[in-house]
PDB file of C-alpha atoms in Angstrom:
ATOM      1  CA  UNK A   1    -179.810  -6.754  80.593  1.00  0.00           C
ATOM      2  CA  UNK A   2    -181.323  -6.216  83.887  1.00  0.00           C
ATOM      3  CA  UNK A   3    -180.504  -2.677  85.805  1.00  0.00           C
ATOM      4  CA  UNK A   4    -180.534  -2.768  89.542  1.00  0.00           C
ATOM      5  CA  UNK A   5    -180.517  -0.168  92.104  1.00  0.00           C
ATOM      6  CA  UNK A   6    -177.290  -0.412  93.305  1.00  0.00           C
ATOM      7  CA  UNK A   7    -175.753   0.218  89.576  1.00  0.00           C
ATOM      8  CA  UNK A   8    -178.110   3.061  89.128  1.00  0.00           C
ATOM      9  CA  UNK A   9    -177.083   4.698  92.017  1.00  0.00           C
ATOM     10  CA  UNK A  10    -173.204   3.912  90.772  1.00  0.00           C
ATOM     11  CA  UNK A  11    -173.426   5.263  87.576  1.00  0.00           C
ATOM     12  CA  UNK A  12    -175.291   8.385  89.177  1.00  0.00           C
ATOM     13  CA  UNK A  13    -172.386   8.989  90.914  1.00  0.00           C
ATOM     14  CA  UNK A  14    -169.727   8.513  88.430  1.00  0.00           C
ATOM     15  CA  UNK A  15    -171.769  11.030  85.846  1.00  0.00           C
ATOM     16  CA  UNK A  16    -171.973  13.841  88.914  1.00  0.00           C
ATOM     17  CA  UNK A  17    -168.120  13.337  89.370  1.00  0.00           C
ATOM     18  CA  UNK A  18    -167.224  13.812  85.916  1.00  0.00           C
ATOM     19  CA  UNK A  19    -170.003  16.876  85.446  1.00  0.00           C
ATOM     20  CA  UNK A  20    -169.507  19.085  88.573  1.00  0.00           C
ATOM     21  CA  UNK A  21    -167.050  21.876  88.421  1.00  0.00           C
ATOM     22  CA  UNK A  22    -165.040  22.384  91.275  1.00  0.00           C
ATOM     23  CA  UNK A  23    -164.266  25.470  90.392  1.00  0.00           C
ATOM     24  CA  UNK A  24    -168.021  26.222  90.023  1.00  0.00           C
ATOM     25  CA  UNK A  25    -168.721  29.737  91.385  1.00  0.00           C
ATOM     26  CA  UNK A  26    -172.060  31.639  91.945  1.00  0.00           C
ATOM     27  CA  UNK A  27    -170.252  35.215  91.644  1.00  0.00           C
ATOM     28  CA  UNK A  28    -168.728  33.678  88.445  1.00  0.00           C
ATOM     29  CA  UNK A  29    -171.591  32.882  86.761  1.00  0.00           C
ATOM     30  CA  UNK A  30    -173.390  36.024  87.625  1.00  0.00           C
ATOM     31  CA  UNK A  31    -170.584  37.600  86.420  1.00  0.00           C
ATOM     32  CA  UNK A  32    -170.432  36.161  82.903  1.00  0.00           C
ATOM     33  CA  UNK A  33    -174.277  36.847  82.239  1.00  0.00           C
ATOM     34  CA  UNK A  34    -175.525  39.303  80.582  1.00  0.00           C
ATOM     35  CA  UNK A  35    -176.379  42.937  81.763  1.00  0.00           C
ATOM     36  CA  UNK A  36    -179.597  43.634  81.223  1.00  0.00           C
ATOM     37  CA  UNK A  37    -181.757  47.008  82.220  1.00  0.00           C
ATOM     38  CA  UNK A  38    -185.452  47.505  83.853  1.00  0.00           C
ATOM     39  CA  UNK A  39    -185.084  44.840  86.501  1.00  0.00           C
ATOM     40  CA  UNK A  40    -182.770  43.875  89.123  1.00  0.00           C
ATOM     41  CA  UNK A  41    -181.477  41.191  91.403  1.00  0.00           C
ATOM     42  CA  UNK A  42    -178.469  42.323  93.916  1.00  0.00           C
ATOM     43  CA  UNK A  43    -177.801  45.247  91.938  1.00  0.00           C
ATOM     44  CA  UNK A  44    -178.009  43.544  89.155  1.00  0.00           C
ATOM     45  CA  UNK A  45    -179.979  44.838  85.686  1.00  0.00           C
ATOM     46  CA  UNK A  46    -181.864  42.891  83.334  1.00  0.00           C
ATOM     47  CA  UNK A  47    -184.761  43.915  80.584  1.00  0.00           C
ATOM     48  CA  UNK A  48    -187.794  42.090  81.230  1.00  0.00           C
ATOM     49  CA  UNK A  49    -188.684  39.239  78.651  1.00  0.00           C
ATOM     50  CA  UNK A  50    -191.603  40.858  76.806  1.00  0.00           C
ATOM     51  CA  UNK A  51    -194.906  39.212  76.259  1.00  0.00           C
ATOM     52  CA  UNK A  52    -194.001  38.932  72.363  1.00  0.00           C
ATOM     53  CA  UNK A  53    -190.862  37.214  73.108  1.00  0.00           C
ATOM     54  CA  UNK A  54    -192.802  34.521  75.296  1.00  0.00           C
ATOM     55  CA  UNK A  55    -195.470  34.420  72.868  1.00  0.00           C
ATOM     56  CA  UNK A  56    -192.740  33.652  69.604  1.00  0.00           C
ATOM     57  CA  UNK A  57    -190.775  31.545  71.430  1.00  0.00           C
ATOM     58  CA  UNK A  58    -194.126  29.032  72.523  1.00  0.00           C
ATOM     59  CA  UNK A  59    -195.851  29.173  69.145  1.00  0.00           C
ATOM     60  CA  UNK A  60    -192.512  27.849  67.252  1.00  0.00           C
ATOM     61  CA  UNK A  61    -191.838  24.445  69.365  1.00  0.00           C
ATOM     62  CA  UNK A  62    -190.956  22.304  67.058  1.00  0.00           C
ATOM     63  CA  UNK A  63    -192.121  18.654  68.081  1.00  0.00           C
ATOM     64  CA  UNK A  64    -189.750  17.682  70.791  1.00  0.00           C
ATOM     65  CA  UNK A  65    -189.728  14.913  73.658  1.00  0.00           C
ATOM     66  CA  UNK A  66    -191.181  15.934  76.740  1.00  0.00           C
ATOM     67  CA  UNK A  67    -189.545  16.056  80.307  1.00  0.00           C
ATOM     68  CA  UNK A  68    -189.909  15.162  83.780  1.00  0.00           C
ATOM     69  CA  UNK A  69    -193.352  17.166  83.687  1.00  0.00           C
ATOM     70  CA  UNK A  70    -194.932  15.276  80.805  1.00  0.00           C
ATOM     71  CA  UNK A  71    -196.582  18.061  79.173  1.00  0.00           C
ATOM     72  CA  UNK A  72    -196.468  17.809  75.540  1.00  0.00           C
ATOM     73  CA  UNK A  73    -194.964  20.323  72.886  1.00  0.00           C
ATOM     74  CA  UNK A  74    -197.994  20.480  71.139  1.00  0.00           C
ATOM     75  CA  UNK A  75    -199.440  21.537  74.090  1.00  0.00           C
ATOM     76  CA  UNK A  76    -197.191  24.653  74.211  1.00  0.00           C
ATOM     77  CA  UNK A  77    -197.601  25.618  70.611  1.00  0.00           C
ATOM     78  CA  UNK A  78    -201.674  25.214  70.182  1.00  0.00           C
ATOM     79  CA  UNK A  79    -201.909  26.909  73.683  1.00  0.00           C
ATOM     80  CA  UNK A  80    -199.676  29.975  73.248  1.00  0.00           C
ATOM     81  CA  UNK A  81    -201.951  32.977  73.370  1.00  0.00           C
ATOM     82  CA  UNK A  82    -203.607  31.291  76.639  1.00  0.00           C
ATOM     83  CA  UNK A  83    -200.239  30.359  78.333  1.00  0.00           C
ATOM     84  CA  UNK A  84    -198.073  33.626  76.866  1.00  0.00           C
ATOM     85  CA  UNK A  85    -198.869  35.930  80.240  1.00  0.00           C
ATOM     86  CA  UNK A  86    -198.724  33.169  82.461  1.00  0.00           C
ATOM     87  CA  UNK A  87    -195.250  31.818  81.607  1.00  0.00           C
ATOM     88  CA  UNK A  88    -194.176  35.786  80.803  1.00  0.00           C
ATOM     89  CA  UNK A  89    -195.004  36.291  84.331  1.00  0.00           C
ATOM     90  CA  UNK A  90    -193.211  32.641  85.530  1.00  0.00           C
ATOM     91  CA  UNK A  91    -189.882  34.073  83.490  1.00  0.00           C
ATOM     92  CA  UNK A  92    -189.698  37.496  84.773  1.00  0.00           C
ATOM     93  CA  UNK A  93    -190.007  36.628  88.995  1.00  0.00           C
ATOM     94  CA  UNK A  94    -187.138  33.877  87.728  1.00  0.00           C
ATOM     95  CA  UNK A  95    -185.311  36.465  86.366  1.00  0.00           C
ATOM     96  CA  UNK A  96    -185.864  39.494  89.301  1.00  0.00           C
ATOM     97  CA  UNK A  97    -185.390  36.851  92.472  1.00  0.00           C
ATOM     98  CA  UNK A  98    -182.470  35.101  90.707  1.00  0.00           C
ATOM     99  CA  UNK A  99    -184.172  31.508  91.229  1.00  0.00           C
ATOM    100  CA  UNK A 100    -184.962  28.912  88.695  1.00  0.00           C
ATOM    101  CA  UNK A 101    -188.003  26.794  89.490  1.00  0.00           C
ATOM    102  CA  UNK A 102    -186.982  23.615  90.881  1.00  0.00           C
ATOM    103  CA  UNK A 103    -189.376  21.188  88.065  1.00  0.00           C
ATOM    104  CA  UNK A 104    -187.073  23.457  85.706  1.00  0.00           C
ATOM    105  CA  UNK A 105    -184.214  21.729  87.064  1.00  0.00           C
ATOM    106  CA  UNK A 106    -185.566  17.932  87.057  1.00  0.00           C
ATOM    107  CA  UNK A 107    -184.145  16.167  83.887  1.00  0.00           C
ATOM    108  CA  UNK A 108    -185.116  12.794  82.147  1.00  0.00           C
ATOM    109  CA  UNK A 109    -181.637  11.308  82.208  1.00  0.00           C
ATOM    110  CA  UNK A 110    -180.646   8.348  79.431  1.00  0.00           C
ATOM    111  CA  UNK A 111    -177.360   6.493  79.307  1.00  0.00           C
ATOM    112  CA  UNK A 112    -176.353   6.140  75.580  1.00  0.00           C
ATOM    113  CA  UNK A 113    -173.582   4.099  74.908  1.00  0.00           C
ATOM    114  CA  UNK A 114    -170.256   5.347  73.340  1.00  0.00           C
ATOM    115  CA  UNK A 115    -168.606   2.527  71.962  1.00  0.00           C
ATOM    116  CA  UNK A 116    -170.614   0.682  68.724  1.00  0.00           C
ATOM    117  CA  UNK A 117    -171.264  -2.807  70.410  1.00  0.00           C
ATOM    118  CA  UNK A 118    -172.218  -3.757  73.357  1.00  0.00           C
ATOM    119  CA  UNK A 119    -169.451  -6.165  73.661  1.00  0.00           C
ATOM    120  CA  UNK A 120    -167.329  -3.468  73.855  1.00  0.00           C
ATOM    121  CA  UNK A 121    -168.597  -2.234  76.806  1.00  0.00           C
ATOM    122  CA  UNK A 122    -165.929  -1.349  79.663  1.00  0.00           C
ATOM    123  CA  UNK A 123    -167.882   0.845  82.226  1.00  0.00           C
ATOM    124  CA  UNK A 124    -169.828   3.854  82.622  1.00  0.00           C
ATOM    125  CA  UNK A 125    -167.072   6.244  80.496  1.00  0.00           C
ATOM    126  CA  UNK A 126    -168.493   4.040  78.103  1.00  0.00           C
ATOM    127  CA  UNK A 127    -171.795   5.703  78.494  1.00  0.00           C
ATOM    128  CA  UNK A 128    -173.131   9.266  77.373  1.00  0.00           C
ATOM    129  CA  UNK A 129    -175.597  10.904  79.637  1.00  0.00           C
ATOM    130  CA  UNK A 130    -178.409  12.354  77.553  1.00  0.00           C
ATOM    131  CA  UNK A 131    -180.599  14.518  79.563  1.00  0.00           C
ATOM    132  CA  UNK A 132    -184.530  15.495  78.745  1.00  0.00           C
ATOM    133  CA  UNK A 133    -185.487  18.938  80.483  1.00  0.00           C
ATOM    134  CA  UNK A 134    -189.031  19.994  80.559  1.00  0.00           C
ATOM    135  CA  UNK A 135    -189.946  21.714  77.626  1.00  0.00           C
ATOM    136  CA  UNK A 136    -190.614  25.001  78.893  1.00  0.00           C
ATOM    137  CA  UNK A 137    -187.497  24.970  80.642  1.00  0.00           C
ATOM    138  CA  UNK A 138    -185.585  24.182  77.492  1.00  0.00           C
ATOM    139  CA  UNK A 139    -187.591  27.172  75.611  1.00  0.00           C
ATOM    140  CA  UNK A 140    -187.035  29.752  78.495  1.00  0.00           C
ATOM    141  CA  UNK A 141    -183.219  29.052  78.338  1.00  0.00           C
ATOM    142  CA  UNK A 142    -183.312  29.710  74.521  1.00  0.00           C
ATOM    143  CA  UNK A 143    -184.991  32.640  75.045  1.00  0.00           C
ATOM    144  CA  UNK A 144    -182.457  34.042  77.771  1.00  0.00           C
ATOM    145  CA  UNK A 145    -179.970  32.797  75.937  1.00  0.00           C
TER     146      UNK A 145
END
């Protein structure tokens, strides 16, 4: 089954209709997270994420598919000690400025279909959106989290 632009572009735009909240809200968000202490962004406190907590979270990836980025898990979990202070440093100015880098934000997305045959097919609600975030990303949001 051949894919061509124009249906990529289609079904890009169905799955960002059904997953955007219109009643999406900055303030709201901000508002729901967290307080944390030490650091701050618009008044905001947070505790900086420690080099321990960097260094835990990279030396347990499990083996995992890699994103956008194409840098392995493996590469995270043999390199931990070396990458700890670099990626401690990468989460904390995230944190303080209140910006996520934009590679953190690029996803590997894969439409999986819903229904059990193919025959069944109707259209794209037919189709489950599974996205693949960089690895990093995905380990920086557990830690937050």
């Amino acid at each position: 089954m051949g894919i061509k632009k124009g249906q990529l572009e289609e079904a890009n735009k169905f799955f960002a209709g059904i997953s955007t909240d219109a009643s999406y809200s900055k303030e709201t968000i901000e508002n729901l997270s967290g307080v944390r202490s030490n650091l701050s962004h618009n008044g905001r406190k947070f505790v900086e994420i420690t080099e321990w907590e960097i260094y835990m979270a990279l030396s347990k990836i499990k083996k995992t598919a890699s994103g956008p980025d194409e840098l392995p898990y493996w590469l995270f979990s043999r390199c931990a000690s070396e990458l700890t202070a670099i990626v401690k440093h990468l989460v904390n100015l995230s944190l303080s400025t209140g910006s996520v880098p934009s590679s953190w934000k690029r996803a590997i997305i894969t439409p999986v279909l819903k229904v059990k045959r193919l025959s069944e097919y109707k259209g794209y609600s037919d189709l489950r959106p599974i996205s693949v975030t960089s690895v990093l990303s995905r380990t920086v949001e557990r830690i937050v989290v």
